[in-house]
mmCIF file of C-alpha atoms in Angstrom:
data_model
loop_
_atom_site.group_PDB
_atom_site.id
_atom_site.type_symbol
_atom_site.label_atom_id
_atom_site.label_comp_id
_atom_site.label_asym_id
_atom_site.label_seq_id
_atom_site.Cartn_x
_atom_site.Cartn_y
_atom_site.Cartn_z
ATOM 1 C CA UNK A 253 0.000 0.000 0.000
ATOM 2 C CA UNK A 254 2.963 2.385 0.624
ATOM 3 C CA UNK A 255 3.334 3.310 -3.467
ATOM 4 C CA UNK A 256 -0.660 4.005 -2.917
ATOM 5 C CA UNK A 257 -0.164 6.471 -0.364
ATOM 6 C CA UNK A 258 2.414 7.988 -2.204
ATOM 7 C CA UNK A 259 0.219 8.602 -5.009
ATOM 8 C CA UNK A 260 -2.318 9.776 -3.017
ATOM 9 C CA UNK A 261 0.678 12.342 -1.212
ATOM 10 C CA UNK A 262 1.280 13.488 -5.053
ATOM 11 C CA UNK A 263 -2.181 14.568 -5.861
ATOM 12 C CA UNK A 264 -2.122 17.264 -3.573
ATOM 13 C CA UNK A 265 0.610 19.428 -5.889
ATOM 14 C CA UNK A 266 -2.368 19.420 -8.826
ATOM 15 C CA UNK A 267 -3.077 22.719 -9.466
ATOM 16 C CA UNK A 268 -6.706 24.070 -9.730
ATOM 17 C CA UNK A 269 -5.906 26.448 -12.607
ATOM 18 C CA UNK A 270 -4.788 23.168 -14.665
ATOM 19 C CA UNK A 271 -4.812 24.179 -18.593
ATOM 20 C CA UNK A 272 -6.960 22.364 -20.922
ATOM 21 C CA UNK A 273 -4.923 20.159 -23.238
ATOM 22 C CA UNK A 274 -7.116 17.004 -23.464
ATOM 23 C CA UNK A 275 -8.091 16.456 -26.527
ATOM 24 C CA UNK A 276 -12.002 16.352 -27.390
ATOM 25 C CA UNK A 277 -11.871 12.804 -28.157
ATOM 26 C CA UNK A 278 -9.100 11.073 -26.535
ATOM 27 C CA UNK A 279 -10.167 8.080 -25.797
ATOM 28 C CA UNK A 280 -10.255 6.268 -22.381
ATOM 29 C CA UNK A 281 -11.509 3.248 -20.683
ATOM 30 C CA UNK A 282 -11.873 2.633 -16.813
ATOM 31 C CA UNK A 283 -13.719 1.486 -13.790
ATOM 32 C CA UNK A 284 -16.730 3.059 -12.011
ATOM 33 C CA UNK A 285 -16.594 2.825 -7.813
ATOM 34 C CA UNK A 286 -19.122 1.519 -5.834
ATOM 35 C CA UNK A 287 -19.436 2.554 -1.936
ATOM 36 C CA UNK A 288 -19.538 6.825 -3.108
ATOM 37 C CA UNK A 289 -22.771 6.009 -3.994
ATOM 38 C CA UNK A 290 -23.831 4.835 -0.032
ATOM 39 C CA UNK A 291 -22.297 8.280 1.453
ATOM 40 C CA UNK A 292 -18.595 6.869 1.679
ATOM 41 C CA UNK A 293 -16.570 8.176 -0.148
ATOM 42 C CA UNK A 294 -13.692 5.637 -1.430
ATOM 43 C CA UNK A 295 -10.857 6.113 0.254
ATOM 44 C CA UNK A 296 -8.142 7.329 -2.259
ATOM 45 C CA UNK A 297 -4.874 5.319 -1.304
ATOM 46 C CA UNK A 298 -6.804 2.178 -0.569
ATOM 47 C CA UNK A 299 -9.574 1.468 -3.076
ATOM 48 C CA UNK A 300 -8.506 4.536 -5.758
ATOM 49 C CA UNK A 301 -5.072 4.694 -6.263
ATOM 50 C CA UNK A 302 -4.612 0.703 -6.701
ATOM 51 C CA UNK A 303 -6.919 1.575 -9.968
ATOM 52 C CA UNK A 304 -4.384 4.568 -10.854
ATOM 53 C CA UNK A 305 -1.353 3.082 -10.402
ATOM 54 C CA UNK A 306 -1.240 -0.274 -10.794
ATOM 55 C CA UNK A 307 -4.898 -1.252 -12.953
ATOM 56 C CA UNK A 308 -3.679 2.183 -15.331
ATOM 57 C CA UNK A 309 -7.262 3.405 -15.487
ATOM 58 C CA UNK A 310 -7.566 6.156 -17.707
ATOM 59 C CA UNK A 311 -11.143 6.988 -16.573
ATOM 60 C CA UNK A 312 -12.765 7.205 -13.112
ATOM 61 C CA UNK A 313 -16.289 7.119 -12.680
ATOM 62 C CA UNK A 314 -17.720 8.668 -9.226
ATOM 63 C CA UNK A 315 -21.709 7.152 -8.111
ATOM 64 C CA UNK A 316 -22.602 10.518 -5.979
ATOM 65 C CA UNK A 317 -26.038 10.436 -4.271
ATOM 66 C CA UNK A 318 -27.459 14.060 -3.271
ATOM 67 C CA UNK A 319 -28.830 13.399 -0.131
ATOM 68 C CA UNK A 320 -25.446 12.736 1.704
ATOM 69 C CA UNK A 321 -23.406 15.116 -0.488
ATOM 70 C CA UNK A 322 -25.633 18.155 -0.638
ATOM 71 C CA UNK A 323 -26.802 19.973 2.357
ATOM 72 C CA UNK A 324 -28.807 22.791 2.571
ATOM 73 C CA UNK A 325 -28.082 23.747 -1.132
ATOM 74 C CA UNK A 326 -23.756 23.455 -0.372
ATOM 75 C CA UNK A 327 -21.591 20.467 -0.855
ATOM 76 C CA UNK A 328 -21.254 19.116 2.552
ATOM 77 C CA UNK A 329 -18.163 19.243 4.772
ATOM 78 C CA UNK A 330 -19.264 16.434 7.090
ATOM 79 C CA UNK A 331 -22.628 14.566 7.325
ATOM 80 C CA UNK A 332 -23.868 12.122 10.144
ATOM 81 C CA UNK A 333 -24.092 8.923 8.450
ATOM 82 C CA UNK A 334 -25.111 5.467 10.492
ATOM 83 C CA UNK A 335 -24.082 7.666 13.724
ATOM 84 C CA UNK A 336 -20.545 8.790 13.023
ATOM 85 C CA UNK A 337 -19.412 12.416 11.323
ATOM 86 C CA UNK A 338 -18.387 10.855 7.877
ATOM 87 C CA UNK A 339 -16.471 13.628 5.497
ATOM 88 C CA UNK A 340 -17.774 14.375 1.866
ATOM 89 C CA UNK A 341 -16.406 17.455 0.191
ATOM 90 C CA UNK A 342 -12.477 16.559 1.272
ATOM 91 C CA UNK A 343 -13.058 13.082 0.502
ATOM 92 C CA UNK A 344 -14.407 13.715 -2.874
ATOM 93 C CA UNK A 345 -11.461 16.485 -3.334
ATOM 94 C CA UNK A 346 -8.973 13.669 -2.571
ATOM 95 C CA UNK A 347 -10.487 11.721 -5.251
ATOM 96 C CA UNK A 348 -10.645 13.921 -7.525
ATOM 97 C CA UNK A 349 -7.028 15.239 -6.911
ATOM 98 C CA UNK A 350 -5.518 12.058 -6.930
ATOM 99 C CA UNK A 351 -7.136 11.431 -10.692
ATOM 100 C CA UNK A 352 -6.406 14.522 -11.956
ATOM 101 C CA UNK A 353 -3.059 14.359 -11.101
ATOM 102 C CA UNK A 354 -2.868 11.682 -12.712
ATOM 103 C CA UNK A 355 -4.397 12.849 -16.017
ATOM 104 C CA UNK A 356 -7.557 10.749 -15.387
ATOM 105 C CA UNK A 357 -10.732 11.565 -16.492
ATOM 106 C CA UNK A 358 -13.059 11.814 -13.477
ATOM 107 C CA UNK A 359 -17.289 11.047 -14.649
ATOM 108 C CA UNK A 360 -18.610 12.399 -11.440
ATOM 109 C CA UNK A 361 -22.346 10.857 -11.496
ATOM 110 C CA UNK A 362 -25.400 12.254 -9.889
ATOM 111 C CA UNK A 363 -26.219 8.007 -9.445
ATOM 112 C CA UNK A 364 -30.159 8.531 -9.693
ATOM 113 C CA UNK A 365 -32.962 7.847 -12.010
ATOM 114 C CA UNK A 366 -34.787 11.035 -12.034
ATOM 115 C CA UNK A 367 -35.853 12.750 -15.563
ATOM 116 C CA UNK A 368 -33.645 15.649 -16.421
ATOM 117 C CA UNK A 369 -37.150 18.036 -15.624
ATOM 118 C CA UNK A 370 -36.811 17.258 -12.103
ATOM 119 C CA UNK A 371 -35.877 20.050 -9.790
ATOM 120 C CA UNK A 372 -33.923 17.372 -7.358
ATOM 121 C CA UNK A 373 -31.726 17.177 -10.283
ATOM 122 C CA UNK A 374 -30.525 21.171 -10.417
ATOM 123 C CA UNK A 375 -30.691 21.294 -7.293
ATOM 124 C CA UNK A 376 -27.951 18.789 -6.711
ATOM 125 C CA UNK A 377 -25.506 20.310 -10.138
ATOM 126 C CA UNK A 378 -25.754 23.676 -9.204
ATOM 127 C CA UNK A 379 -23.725 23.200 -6.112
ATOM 128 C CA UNK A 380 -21.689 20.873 -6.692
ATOM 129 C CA UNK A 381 -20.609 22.465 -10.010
ATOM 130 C CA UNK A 382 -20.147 26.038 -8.799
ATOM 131 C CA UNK A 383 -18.062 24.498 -6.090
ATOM 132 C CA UNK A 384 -15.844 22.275 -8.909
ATOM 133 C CA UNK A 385 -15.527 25.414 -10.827
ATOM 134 C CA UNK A 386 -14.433 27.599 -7.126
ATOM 135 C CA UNK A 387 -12.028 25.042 -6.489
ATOM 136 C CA UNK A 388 -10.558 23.430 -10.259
ATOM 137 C CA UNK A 389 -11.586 26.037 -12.898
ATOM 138 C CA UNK A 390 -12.664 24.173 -16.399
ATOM 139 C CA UNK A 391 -10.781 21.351 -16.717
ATOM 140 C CA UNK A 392 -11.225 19.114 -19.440
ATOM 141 C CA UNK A 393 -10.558 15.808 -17.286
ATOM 142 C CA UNK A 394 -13.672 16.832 -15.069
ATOM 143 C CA UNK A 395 -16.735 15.144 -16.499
ATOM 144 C CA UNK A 396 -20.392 15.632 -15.069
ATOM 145 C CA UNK A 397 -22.728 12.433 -15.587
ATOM 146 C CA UNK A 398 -25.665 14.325 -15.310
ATOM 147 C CA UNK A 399 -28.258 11.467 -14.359
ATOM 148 C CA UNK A 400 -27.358 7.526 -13.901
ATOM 149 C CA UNK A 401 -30.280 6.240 -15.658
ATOM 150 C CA UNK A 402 -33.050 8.811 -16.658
ATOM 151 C CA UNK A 403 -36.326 7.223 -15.518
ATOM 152 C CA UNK A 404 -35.571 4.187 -14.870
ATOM 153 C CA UNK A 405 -37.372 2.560 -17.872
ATOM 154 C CA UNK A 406 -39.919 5.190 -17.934
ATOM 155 C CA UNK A 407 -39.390 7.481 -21.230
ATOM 156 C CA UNK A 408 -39.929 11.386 -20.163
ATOM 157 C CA UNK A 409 -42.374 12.397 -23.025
ATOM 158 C CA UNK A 410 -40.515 15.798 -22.974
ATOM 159 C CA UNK A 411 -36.831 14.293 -22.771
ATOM 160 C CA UNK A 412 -35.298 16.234 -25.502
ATOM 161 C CA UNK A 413 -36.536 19.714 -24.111
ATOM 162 C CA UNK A 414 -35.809 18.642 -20.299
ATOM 163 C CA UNK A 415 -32.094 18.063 -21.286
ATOM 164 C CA UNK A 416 -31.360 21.177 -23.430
ATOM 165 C CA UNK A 417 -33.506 23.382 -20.689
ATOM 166 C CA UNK A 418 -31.148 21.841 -18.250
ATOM 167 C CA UNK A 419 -28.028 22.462 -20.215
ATOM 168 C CA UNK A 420 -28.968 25.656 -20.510
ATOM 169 C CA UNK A 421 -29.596 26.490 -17.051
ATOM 170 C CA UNK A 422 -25.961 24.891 -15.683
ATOM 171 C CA UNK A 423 -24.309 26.675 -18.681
ATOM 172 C CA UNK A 424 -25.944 30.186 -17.673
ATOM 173 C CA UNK A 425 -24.521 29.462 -14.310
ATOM 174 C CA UNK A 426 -20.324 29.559 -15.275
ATOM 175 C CA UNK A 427 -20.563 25.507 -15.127
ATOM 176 C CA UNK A 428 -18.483 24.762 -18.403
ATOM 177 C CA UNK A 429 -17.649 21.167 -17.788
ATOM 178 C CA UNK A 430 -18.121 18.317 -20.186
ATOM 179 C CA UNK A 431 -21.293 16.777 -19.241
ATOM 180 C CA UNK A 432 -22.356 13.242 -20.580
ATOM 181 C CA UNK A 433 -26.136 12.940 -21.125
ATOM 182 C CA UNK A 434 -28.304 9.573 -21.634
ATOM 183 C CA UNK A 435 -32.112 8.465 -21.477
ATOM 184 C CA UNK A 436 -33.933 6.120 -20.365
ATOM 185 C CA UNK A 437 -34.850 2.446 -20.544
ATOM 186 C CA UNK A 438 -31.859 2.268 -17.950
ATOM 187 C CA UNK A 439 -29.639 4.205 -20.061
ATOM 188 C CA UNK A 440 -29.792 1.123 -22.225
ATOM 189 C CA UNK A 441 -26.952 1.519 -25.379
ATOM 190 C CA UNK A 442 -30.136 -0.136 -27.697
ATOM 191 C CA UNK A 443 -32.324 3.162 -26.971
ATOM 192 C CA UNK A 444 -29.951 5.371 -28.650
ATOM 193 C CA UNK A 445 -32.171 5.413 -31.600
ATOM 194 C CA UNK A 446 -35.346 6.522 -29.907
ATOM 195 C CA UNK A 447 -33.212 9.116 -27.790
ATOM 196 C CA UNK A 448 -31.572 10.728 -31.102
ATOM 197 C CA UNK A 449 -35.304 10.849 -32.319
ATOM 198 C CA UNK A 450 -36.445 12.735 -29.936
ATOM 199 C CA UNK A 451 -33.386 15.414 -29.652
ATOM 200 C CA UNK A 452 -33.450 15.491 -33.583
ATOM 201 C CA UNK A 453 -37.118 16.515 -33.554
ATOM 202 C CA UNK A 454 -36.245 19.733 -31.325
ATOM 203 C CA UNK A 455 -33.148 20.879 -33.740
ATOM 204 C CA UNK A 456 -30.989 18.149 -33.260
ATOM 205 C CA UNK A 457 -28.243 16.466 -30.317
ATOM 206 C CA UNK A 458 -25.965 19.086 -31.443
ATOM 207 C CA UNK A 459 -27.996 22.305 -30.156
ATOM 208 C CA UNK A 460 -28.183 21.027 -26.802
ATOM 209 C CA UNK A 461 -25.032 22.797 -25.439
ATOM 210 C CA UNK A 462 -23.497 26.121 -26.713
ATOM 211 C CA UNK A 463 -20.005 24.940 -25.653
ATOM 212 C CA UNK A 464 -20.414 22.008 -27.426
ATOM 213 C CA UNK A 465 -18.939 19.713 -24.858
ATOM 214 C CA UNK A 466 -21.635 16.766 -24.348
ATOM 215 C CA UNK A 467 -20.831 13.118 -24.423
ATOM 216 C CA UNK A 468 -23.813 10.883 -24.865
ATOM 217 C CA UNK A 469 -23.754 7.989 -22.851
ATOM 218 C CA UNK A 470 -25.197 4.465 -22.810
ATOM 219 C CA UNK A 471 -24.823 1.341 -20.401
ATOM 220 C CA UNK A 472 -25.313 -2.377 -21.105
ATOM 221 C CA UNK A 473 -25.083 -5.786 -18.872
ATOM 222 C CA UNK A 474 -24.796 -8.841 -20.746
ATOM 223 C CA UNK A 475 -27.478 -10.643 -18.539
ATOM 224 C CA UNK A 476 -30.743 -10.852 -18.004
ATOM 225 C CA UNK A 477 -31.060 -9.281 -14.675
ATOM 226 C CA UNK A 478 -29.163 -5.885 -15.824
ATOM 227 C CA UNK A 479 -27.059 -5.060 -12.514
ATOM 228 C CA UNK A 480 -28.410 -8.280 -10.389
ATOM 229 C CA UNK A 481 -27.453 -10.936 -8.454
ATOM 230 C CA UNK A 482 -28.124 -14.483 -10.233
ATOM 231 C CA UNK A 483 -31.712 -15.178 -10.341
ATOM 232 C CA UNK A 484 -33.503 -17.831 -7.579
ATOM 233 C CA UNK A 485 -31.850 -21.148 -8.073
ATOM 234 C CA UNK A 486 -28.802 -19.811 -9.824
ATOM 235 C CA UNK A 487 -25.181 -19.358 -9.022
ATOM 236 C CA UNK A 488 -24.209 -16.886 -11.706
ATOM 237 C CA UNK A 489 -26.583 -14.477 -13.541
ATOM 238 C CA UNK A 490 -28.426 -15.774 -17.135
ATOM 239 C CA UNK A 491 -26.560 -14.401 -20.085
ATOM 240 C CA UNK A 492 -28.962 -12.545 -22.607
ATOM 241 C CA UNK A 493 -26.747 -13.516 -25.924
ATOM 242 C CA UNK A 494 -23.760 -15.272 -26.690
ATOM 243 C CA UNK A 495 -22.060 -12.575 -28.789
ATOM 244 C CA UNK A 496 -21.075 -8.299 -28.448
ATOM 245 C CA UNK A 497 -24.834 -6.809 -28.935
ATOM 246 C CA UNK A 498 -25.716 -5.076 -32.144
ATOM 247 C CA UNK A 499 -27.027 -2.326 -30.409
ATOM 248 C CA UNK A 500 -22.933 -0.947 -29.955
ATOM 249 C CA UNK A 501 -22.422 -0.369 -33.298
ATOM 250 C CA UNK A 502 -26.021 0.963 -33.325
ATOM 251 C CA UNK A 503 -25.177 3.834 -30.819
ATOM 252 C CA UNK A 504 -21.749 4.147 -31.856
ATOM 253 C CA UNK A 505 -22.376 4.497 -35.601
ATOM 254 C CA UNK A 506 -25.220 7.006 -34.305
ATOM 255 C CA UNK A 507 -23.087 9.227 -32.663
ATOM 256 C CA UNK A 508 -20.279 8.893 -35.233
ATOM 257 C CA UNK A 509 -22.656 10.201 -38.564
ATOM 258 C CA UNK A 510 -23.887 12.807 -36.051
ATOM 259 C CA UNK A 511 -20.064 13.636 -35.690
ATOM 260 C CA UNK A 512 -20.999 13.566 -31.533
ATOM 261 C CA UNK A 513 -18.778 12.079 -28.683
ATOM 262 C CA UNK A 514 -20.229 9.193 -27.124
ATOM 263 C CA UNK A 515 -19.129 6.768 -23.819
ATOM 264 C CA UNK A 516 -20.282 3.632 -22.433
ATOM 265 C CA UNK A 517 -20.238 4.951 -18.777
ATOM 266 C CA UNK A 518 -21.571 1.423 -17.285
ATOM 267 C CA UNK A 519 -21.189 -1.956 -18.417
ATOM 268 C CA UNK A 520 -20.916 -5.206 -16.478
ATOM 269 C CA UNK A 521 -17.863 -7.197 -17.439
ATOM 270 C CA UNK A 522 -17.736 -9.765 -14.483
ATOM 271 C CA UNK A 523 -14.479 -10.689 -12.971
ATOM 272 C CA UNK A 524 -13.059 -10.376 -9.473
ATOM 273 C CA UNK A 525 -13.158 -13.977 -7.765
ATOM 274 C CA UNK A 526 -15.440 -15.540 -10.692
ATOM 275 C CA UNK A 527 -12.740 -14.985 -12.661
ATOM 276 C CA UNK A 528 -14.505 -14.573 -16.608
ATOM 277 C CA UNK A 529 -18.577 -13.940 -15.892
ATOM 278 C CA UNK A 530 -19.837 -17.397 -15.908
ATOM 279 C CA UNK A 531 -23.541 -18.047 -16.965
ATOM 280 C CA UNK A 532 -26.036 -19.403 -14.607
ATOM 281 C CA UNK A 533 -28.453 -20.547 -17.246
ATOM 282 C CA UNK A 534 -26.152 -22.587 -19.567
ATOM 283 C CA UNK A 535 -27.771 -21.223 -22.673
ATOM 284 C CA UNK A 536 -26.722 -19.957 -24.698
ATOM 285 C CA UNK A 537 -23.403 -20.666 -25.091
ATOM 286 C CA UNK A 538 -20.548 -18.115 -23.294
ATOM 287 C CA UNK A 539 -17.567 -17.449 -22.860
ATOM 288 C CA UNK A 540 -16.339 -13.961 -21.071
ATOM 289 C CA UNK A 541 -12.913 -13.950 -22.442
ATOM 290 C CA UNK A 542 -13.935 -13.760 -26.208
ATOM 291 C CA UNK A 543 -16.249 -11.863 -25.120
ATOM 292 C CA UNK A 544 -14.427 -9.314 -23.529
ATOM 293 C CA UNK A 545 -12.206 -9.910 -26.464
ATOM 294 C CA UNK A 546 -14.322 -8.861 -28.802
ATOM 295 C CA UNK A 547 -16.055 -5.877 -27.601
ATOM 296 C CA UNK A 548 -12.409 -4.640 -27.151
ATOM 297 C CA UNK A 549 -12.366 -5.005 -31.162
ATOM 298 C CA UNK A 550 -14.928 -3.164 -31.709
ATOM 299 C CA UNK A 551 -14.858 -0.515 -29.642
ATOM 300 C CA UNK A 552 -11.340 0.439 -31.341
ATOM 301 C CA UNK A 553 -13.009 1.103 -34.177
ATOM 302 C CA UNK A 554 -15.011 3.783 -32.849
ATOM 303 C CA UNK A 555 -11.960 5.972 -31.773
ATOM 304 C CA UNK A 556 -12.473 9.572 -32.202
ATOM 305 C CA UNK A 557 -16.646 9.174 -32.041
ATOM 306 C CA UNK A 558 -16.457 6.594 -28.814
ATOM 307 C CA UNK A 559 -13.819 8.108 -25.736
ATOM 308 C CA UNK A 560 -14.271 5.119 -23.467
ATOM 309 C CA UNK A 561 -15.921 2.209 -21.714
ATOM 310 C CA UNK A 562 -16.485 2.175 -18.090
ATOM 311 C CA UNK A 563 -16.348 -1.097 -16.199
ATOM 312 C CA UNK A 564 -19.172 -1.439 -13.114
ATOM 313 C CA UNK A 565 -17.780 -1.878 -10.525
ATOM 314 C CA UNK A 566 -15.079 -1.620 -8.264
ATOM 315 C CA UNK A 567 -14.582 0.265 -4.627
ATOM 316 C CA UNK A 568 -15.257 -0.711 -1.163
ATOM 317 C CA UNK A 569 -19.381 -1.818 -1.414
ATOM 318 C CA UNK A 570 -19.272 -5.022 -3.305
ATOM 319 C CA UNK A 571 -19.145 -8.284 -1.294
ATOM 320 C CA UNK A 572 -17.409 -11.198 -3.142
ATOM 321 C CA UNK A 573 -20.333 -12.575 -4.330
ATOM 322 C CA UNK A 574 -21.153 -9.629 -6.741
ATOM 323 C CA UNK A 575 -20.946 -11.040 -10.277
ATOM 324 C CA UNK A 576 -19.576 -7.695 -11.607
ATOM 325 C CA UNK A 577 -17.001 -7.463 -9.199
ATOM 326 C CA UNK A 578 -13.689 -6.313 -10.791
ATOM 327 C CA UNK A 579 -11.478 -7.006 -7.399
ATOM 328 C CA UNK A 580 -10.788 -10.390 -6.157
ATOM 329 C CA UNK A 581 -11.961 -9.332 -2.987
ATOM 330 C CA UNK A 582 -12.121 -5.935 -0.779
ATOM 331 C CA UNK A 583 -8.547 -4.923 0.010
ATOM 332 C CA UNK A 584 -6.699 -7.966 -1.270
ATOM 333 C CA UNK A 585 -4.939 -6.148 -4.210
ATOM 334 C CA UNK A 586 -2.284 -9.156 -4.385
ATOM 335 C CA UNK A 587 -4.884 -11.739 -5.486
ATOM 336 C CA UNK A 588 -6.358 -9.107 -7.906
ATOM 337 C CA UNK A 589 -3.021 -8.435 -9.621
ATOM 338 C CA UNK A 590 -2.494 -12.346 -9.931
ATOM 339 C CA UNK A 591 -5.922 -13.015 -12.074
ATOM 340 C CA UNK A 592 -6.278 -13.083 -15.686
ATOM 341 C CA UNK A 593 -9.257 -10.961 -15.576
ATOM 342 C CA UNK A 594 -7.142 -8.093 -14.039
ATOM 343 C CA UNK A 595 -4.455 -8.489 -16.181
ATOM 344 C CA UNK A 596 -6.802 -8.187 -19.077
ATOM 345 C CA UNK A 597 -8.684 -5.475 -17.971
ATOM 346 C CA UNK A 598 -5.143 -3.805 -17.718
ATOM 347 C CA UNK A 599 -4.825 -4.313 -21.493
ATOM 348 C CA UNK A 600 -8.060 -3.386 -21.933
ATOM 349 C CA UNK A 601 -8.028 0.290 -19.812
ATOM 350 C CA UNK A 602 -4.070 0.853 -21.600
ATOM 351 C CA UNK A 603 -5.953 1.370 -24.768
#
């Protein structure tokens, strides 16, 4: 852990007024983190930096809920969580210091499934990106996921216009981060189409920001269950299809004739102490390696349109059991680093 802590020690010379020299559409793959999301902010030497510096993540994505990190309309110093004074805003700093310091893209994510109308949903940006902007300035490796999953699988009927009303009202504020956008259905990568539909019918994805800077998102699990534990009766979740889903190259080719930037900010890849995700139904057919394999193809051919894939999940909340697990186990970085899995996902985030 000592190398850990040492990268955590170096994050505190970044520099708030760091200059913008990422390129629109560099392209980076990581891992999303799991416990931010229950008011605990991971830890940066311990469940962060392992990710950093040994994993070579090149993207970090941050869950967020608002009730523990907003308070009274400001980004909390400390909140009483279970009984004990837990920190937020320096934890989160530490974080986000550590990955910027690294020259990691950090997708903070307001982890909800509101629609983009919903007051709850300003209400937690505002503060939290007037207080980015206080504290970094733009930076172009500052990301804001704007909603998890819109909805839930209910479609907002006024989707289009609650996004670019949104926009609009973070952009009139000074916020001038990137800020990925999806939809509904789950955020699912095969509602693309029906999202672009929409946006086209008010003038088109394009006139959503006036900065220009939005990178639609889309997540996918390869099972049945989405984000799930197996189903009653089964020790490992039911695979949906043997093979990498049409509905990529759907979304990606989407994005790409639209000339927009696009990201797969949450996919289930298995791993961890499963090893490859193993399928509880035992049809079809599958086999996690080729398929990790060969959504790794693909996605390089979307370079320049697609700027990453972000694996779900790693941190401090998943117990060993969790099929999408990317760590062998909490804390036990030695076993990680001696799988196969991690030593492709290394290949994989190196990209």
């Amino acid at each position: 852990m000592i190398r850990y802590r040492l990268a955590a020690a170096l994050a505190l010379l970044a520099t708030s007024a760091a200059a913008d020299t990422t390129p629109a559409r560099l392209f980076r793959n990581g891992v999303a983190l799991s416990n931010s999301q229950n008011g605990y902010i991971e830890d940066s030497s311990r469940f962060v930096a392992p990710y950093i510096v040994d994993g070579g993540i090149r993207s970090l994505r941050v869950p967020l809920k608002s009730k523990y990190l907003v308070v009274n309309g400001a980004v909390a110093d400390t909140i009483q969580l279970n009984g004990y004074p837990t920190k937020e805003k320096a934890a989160l700093k530490a974080v986000i210091d550590l990955a910027l310091s690294h020259n990691v893209t950090v997708y903070l994510d307001d982890h909800e499934y509101r629609w983009y109308s919903d007051k709850e949903v300003g209400d937690f940006w505002l503060p939290v990106g007037k207080w980015l902007m206080a504290t970094y300035g733009y930076n172009a490796n500052i990301v804001l996921e704007l909603q998890n999953e819109s909805g839930g699988s209910e479609w907002d009927p006024n989707y289009a216009r609650s996004v670019k009303d949104l926009v609009t009202k973070l952009r009139a504020t000074g916020i001038t981060y990137k800020l990925a956008i999806g939809w509904a259905d789950w955020n699912n990568v095969g509602s693309a189409t029906r999202a672009f539909t929409d946006l086209d019918a008010i003038g088109g994805p394009q006139s959503i920001d006036s900065l220009n800077r939005v990178i639609w998102t889309g997540h996918f699990y390869q099972t049945t269950t989405g984000n799930d534990q197996a189903k009653a009766g089964r020790k490992a979740p039911q695979i949906q299809g043997s093979t990498v889903s049409s509905s990529f190259a759907t979304f990606f080719d989407a994005c790409k004739i639209r000339h927009l930037a696009c990201a797969v900010t949450e996919i289930g890849m298995g791993g961890g102490a499963h090893g490859w995700l193993a399928n509880g139904s035992g049809k079809p057919a599958f086999d996690g390696k080729a398929w990790l394999a060969a959504y790794s193809a693909l996605t390089d051919k979307y370079k320049g349109t697609l700027v990453g894939t972000i694996a779900w999940g790693g941190g401090a909340a998943w117990n060993d059991a969790y099929p999408f697990k990317v760590e062998y186990a909490k804390d036990a970085w030695r076993k990680t680093r001696e799988t196969e899995f991690w030593a492709a996902m290394k290949r994989f985030w190196a990209k």
